[in-house]
């Protein structure tokens, strides 16, 4: 008998890995989309560790190339079956710069990654979800989706656009039974990239545990359709609210 | 061995009843605070129906009299034990009027009900929660907490204040391990009072199922403390977003 | 020939004084409502300094007693004529405390000051404004109207309520030609009380110039009714945005 | 002696024309950037009608090509002098579609128009403004910048991005004396394109008068730098608030 399928675009070492393990432990097969099978190895291993018989598939795509995302998602469906939950969880390199130093190509690149790629992934499976009258699509986002930034303007521009996409999809297709939500992480995650960025400032416990975040994604997926959240914020109990 | 305790202020026939049944079914004892035992009968019956061995206590209070709320909460703790989750869920009569027709006493009355009473309830159990480093406090609210209204200005004034209270408590005490959230219902509930208000316009399915809403309250309570939501919106999949 | 009338509730030494001077300089007569004539002396002197022939009236009221506000406004209208612009600009003592230390009487007191008193003032002149199809009502507020606070919860509760009132009035009565706006000052003002609170931390230039703020109130009043703002933020160019 | 310069990108028959006339009447020279001189003719004529001796320059650019915007702005500065106020006011064709019907190229096109083009225009004159310690940059936007849409998702995606850009620039460069604001028009304008879209539903008075909107832009420009608004909403007094 076929198991439900969780597709994760951006399944790397950080939150993607925790999401893969969580949904595997709940009985889902895991389809991972990322640049290379190598980049998804940690997530794959975590999925099998969570439940040995998890079926895992890796499908290569460049999230900045929407057609490549579409092809990967198509292969994913052909291999594992219809997608029950899609999590778009790509991660940019957090390029820090002042606004005047943004290059046009950087702006277009972040837009492709955060918005066009997210739409390509959603578009690949939304029609089937609408037909079945069920499904979940979660977009990993950040407080940058709500406020511009003097230091990370590219990130804000991308996340604002992602939120506009998420709201537009939810307003249009919730009525067909598809749960679409924008998940704002109001915190930094305790993942390898962040530890690097923090450098000497890093202390254990100051960043958010990605396993806990994955648990809250799971609980969001469990909401009955008569009581859905579409805009969700998540922060550790120790975090100061940023807005 | 003692069971966890769920205290519900405003446990009537509507959402309060569904919340009582849900937390009873999850193994909680249920402490109900409302004006009279009669008003809590439906919630009590639903709790027992959900799990026969549920311990149930009713504690009378007028939510507009903070000292009476304090006394009721104290009795509740003495009878059932320390509170693990408090849900403040009082319901006003939705007095419709244009802003210029508000009376000063009505303004103060709604403020006492929505804000002072909520604070009294929270204050009764928060110090113990902080000491234990655990606990949940949920405030039932509405979209009126985010927008003024030409038709229900009293309701907006009350809910804005409730949201200010919820945010202030969360910002101050989350770090102690207490999960405090404002739950905005972006919908009307399918409860007796609402069916009356809708009158001829009522159709089954157009209002939100309170059992589903109670389920999403439960999932919110289940969030791990490293990934909490403090401002939550809930709406049926059929609902148009109001903001 | 009669001159236009500006009524300021809370006309003290700070912003109230600057508002009085600005509107006096633009040809308005100034009606001041505050606890005592003494408290309005600075504003009165500034008004005359701005334009020697300004008619000035002081009308005593306790903003926490809505009936006393009504009586003062009535006297103001009888003395100076119909009000063209009302500015509700009361100032509380910014009591700092953690949420659990709030007293019920403090909560009710701040609600009376920020919300009930504001409504009493508006109610005194709104019917006449609606009849004339013109008029402006501005509520002085703060970023506390948008976010709860771990340190100033009373202030947040009051300002949230004031914003609910302002939005409700605007949604109901803008169509009658009355311009109603909530002015969020996203800064501390360079006024005597603030200098005290800053103490040793005070440096010239770090707080906002109240004359400049009064100028922006004036420009808001000048907006044509086909292009009104109802929610306005004001901050010095040097200010970090708080949300 | 040289007059102050107002640069308008997107100076067509609608709001652009009213803005040109308003700033001309206040003594500004007008630099218009649009696709063709033909498209800017109405704005040019209105400027001269407002003040006969207004110097007017037209500079052709395709707002979707940032380099062409840069070149046009450079010519504008060389011809008319340093820019005192830049208004980015481009107008897309409001393509209506459901989210699933968006094409990737449309998404990138609206992003180029609303965000990249706006940045190119700002970037062309911001360094000089920072050096002078003065200047104003206003971005014409809409309520679509705050909410996704089931019917106009492309518009929402563009305007969310524009708002992120505006906030990022303001947070970074306000301190240098440059006033940067996002102007949300919470209404439809009474301009030729809108009358077409409304078709039979059009009634005089139901849409916002662009001359009044231009007046409120002017008042925003007049704010002293110690009391700036950075996020502004404008709506006619007859408008229902959309959020």
Short mmCIF file of N, CA and C in Angstrom, two decimals, chain B residues 132-203:
data_model
loop_
_atom_site.label_atom_id
_atom_site.label_comp_id
_atom_site.label_asym_id
_atom_site.label_seq_id
_atom_site.Cartn_x
_atom_site.Cartn_y
_atom_site.Cartn_z
N UNK B 132 7.29 26.57 37.67
CA UNK B 132 7.47 25.24 37.08
C UNK B 132 8.23 25.30 35.76
N UNK B 133 8.28 26.50 35.15
CA UNK B 133 8.93 26.63 33.84
C UNK B 133 8.12 26.01 32.73
N UNK B 134 6.80 25.95 32.89
CA UNK B 134 5.95 25.35 31.87
C UNK B 134 4.51 25.80 32.07
N UNK B 135 3.75 25.78 30.96
CA UNK B 135 2.35 26.16 31.01
C UNK B 135 1.94 26.86 29.73
N UNK B 136 0.64 26.90 29.50
CA UNK B 136 0.12 27.53 28.29
C UNK B 136 -1.06 28.42 28.67
N UNK B 137 -1.10 29.60 28.05
CA UNK B 137 -2.23 30.51 28.23
C UNK B 137 -2.68 30.97 26.86
N UNK B 138 -3.93 30.65 26.52
CA UNK B 138 -4.45 31.03 25.21
C UNK B 138 -5.64 31.98 25.38
N UNK B 139 -5.62 33.06 24.60
CA UNK B 139 -6.71 34.02 24.63
C UNK B 139 -7.52 33.90 23.34
N UNK B 140 -8.79 33.57 23.45
CA UNK B 140 -9.65 33.52 22.26
C UNK B 140 -9.96 34.93 21.80
N UNK B 141 -9.66 35.20 20.55
CA UNK B 141 -9.88 36.54 20.05
C UNK B 141 -10.47 36.48 18.65
N UNK B 142 -10.37 37.56 17.93
CA UNK B 142 -11.07 37.67 16.66
C UNK B 142 -10.36 38.69 15.79
N UNK B 143 -10.73 38.73 14.53
CA UNK B 143 -10.15 39.72 13.61
C UNK B 143 -10.41 41.13 14.10
N UNK B 144 -11.45 41.31 14.90
CA UNK B 144 -11.71 42.63 15.50
C UNK B 144 -10.52 43.14 16.30
N UNK B 145 -9.59 42.25 16.67
CA UNK B 145 -8.40 42.68 17.39
C UNK B 145 -7.42 43.43 16.49
N UNK B 146 -7.64 43.37 15.18
CA UNK B 146 -6.71 43.99 14.24
C UNK B 146 -7.29 45.18 13.49
N UNK B 147 -8.59 45.36 13.55
CA UNK B 147 -9.22 46.45 12.79
C UNK B 147 -10.39 47.05 13.55
N UNK B 148 -10.45 48.34 13.53
CA UNK B 148 -11.63 48.99 14.07
C UNK B 148 -12.85 48.66 13.23
N UNK B 149 -14.01 49.03 13.73
CA UNK B 149 -15.24 48.66 13.05
C UNK B 149 -16.28 49.77 13.18
N UNK B 150 -16.95 50.06 12.08
CA UNK B 150 -18.02 51.06 12.09
C UNK B 150 -19.27 50.50 12.75
N UNK B 151 -19.36 49.17 12.87
CA UNK B 151 -20.58 48.55 13.38
C UNK B 151 -20.41 47.89 14.74
N UNK B 152 -19.20 47.43 15.04
CA UNK B 152 -18.95 46.76 16.32
C UNK B 152 -17.75 47.40 17.03
N UNK B 153 -17.81 48.71 17.27
CA UNK B 153 -16.64 49.38 17.84
C UNK B 153 -16.29 48.87 19.25
N UNK B 154 -17.29 48.48 20.03
CA UNK B 154 -16.99 48.00 21.38
C UNK B 154 -16.19 46.71 21.32
N UNK B 155 -16.58 45.86 20.44
CA UNK B 155 -15.89 44.58 20.28
C UNK B 155 -14.43 44.82 19.87
N UNK B 156 -14.22 45.73 18.94
CA UNK B 156 -12.85 46.04 18.49
C UNK B 156 -12.01 46.60 19.65
N UNK B 157 -12.60 47.52 20.39
CA UNK B 157 -11.86 48.12 21.50
C UNK B 157 -11.45 47.05 22.51
N UNK B 158 -12.35 46.13 22.80
CA UNK B 158 -12.02 45.06 23.74
C UNK B 158 -10.95 44.13 23.20
N UNK B 159 -11.07 43.73 21.95
CA UNK B 159 -10.13 42.75 21.41
C UNK B 159 -8.75 43.37 21.16
N UNK B 160 -8.70 44.64 20.75
CA UNK B 160 -7.38 45.30 20.65
C UNK B 160 -6.67 45.24 22.00
N UNK B 161 -7.42 45.57 23.05
CA UNK B 161 -6.81 45.56 24.38
C UNK B 161 -6.35 44.18 24.80
N UNK B 162 -7.15 43.17 24.46
CA UNK B 162 -6.77 41.80 24.79
C UNK B 162 -5.47 41.41 24.08
N UNK B 163 -5.36 41.85 22.83
CA UNK B 163 -4.13 41.53 22.09
C UNK B 163 -2.91 42.22 22.70
N UNK B 164 -3.09 43.46 23.13
CA UNK B 164 -1.99 44.17 23.81
C UNK B 164 -1.57 43.41 25.07
N UNK B 165 -2.56 42.94 25.80
CA UNK B 165 -2.26 42.18 27.01
C UNK B 165 -1.50 40.90 26.67
N UNK B 166 -2.00 40.17 25.68
CA UNK B 166 -1.38 38.90 25.31
C UNK B 166 0.07 39.09 24.88
N UNK B 167 0.29 40.08 24.03
CA UNK B 167 1.67 40.33 23.57
C UNK B 167 2.57 40.74 24.74
N UNK B 168 2.05 41.56 25.62
CA UNK B 168 2.87 42.03 26.74
C UNK B 168 3.26 40.86 27.64
N UNK B 169 2.29 40.00 27.92
CA UNK B 169 2.60 38.83 28.76
C UNK B 169 3.60 37.91 28.06
N UNK B 170 3.40 37.68 26.77
CA UNK B 170 4.29 36.77 26.05
C UNK B 170 5.71 37.32 26.01
N UNK B 171 5.83 38.61 25.75
CA UNK B 171 7.17 39.21 25.68
C UNK B 171 7.86 39.15 27.04
N UNK B 172 7.07 39.20 28.09
CA UNK B 172 7.69 39.21 29.42
C UNK B 172 7.98 37.82 29.95
N UNK B 173 7.11 36.84 29.64
CA UNK B 173 7.20 35.57 30.38
C UNK B 173 7.46 34.34 29.51
N UNK B 174 7.53 34.49 28.21
CA UNK B 174 7.88 33.33 27.39
C UNK B 174 9.21 32.75 27.84
N UNK B 175 10.13 33.62 28.15
CA UNK B 175 11.49 33.17 28.52
C UNK B 175 11.46 32.27 29.74
N UNK B 176 10.38 32.37 30.54
CA UNK B 176 10.26 31.48 31.70
C UNK B 176 9.60 30.15 31.36
N UNK B 177 9.31 29.95 30.08
CA UNK B 177 8.75 28.66 29.68
C UNK B 177 7.23 28.63 29.58
N UNK B 178 6.60 29.81 29.63
CA UNK B 178 5.14 29.86 29.53
C UNK B 178 4.75 30.29 28.12
N UNK B 179 3.94 29.45 27.48
CA UNK B 179 3.50 29.70 26.10
C UNK B 179 2.21 30.51 26.14
N UNK B 180 2.28 31.74 25.65
CA UNK B 180 1.13 32.66 25.71
C UNK B 180 0.78 33.07 24.29
N UNK B 181 -0.46 32.87 23.91
CA UNK B 181 -0.83 33.17 22.52
C UNK B 181 -2.20 33.80 22.41
N UNK B 182 -2.31 34.66 21.41
CA UNK B 182 -3.55 35.33 21.02
C UNK B 182 -4.06 34.59 19.79
N UNK B 183 -5.26 34.02 19.91
CA UNK B 183 -5.81 33.23 18.81
C UNK B 183 -6.91 34.02 18.14
N UNK B 184 -6.61 34.45 16.94
CA UNK B 184 -7.58 35.25 16.19
C UNK B 184 -8.45 34.34 15.33
N UNK B 185 -9.70 34.26 15.65
CA UNK B 185 -10.63 33.50 14.81
C UNK B 185 -11.11 34.42 13.69
N UNK B 186 -10.69 34.12 12.47
CA UNK B 186 -11.07 34.96 11.34
C UNK B 186 -12.31 34.35 10.68
N UNK B 187 -13.35 34.22 11.49
CA UNK B 187 -14.55 33.53 11.01
C UNK B 187 -15.60 33.65 12.11
N UNK B 188 -16.83 33.33 11.76
CA UNK B 188 -17.85 33.18 12.78
C UNK B 188 -18.00 31.70 13.08
N UNK B 189 -18.27 31.39 14.34
CA UNK B 189 -18.36 30.00 14.76
C UNK B 189 -19.79 29.48 14.64
N UNK B 190 -19.90 28.23 14.35
CA UNK B 190 -21.21 27.60 14.26
C UNK B 190 -21.67 27.23 15.67
N UNK B 191 -22.05 28.24 16.43
CA UNK B 191 -22.50 28.05 17.81
C UNK B 191 -23.89 28.67 17.93
N UNK B 192 -24.63 28.29 18.96
CA UNK B 192 -26.02 28.73 19.06
C UNK B 192 -26.20 30.24 18.88
N UNK B 193 -25.35 31.05 19.58
CA UNK B 193 -25.53 32.49 19.49
C UNK B 193 -25.40 33.00 18.06
N UNK B 194 -24.44 32.44 17.33
CA UNK B 194 -24.21 32.91 15.97
C UNK B 194 -25.36 32.52 15.04
N UNK B 195 -25.88 31.31 15.24
CA UNK B 195 -27.02 30.90 14.41
C UNK B 195 -28.18 31.86 14.59
N UNK B 196 -28.35 32.30 15.83
CA UNK B 196 -29.40 33.30 16.08
C UNK B 196 -29.14 34.59 15.31
N UNK B 197 -27.86 35.07 15.42
CA UNK B 197 -27.53 36.34 14.77
C UNK B 197 -27.71 36.24 13.25
N UNK B 198 -27.34 35.07 12.70
CA UNK B 198 -27.47 34.90 11.25
C UNK B 198 -28.94 34.80 10.84
N UNK B 199 -29.75 34.20 11.70
CA UNK B 199 -31.18 34.08 11.40
C UNK B 199 -31.40 33.39 10.05
N UNK B 200 -32.14 34.03 9.17
CA UNK B 200 -32.48 33.41 7.88
C UNK B 200 -31.26 33.21 6.99
N UNK B 201 -30.20 33.99 7.26
CA UNK B 201 -29.01 33.87 6.40
C UNK B 201 -28.21 32.62 6.72
N UNK B 202 -28.53 31.94 7.82
CA UNK B 202 -27.75 30.78 8.22
C UNK B 202 -27.88 29.61 7.25
N UNK B 203 -26.72 29.07 6.88
CA UNK B 203 -26.72 27.82 6.11
C UNK B 203 -25.70 26.89 6.76
#
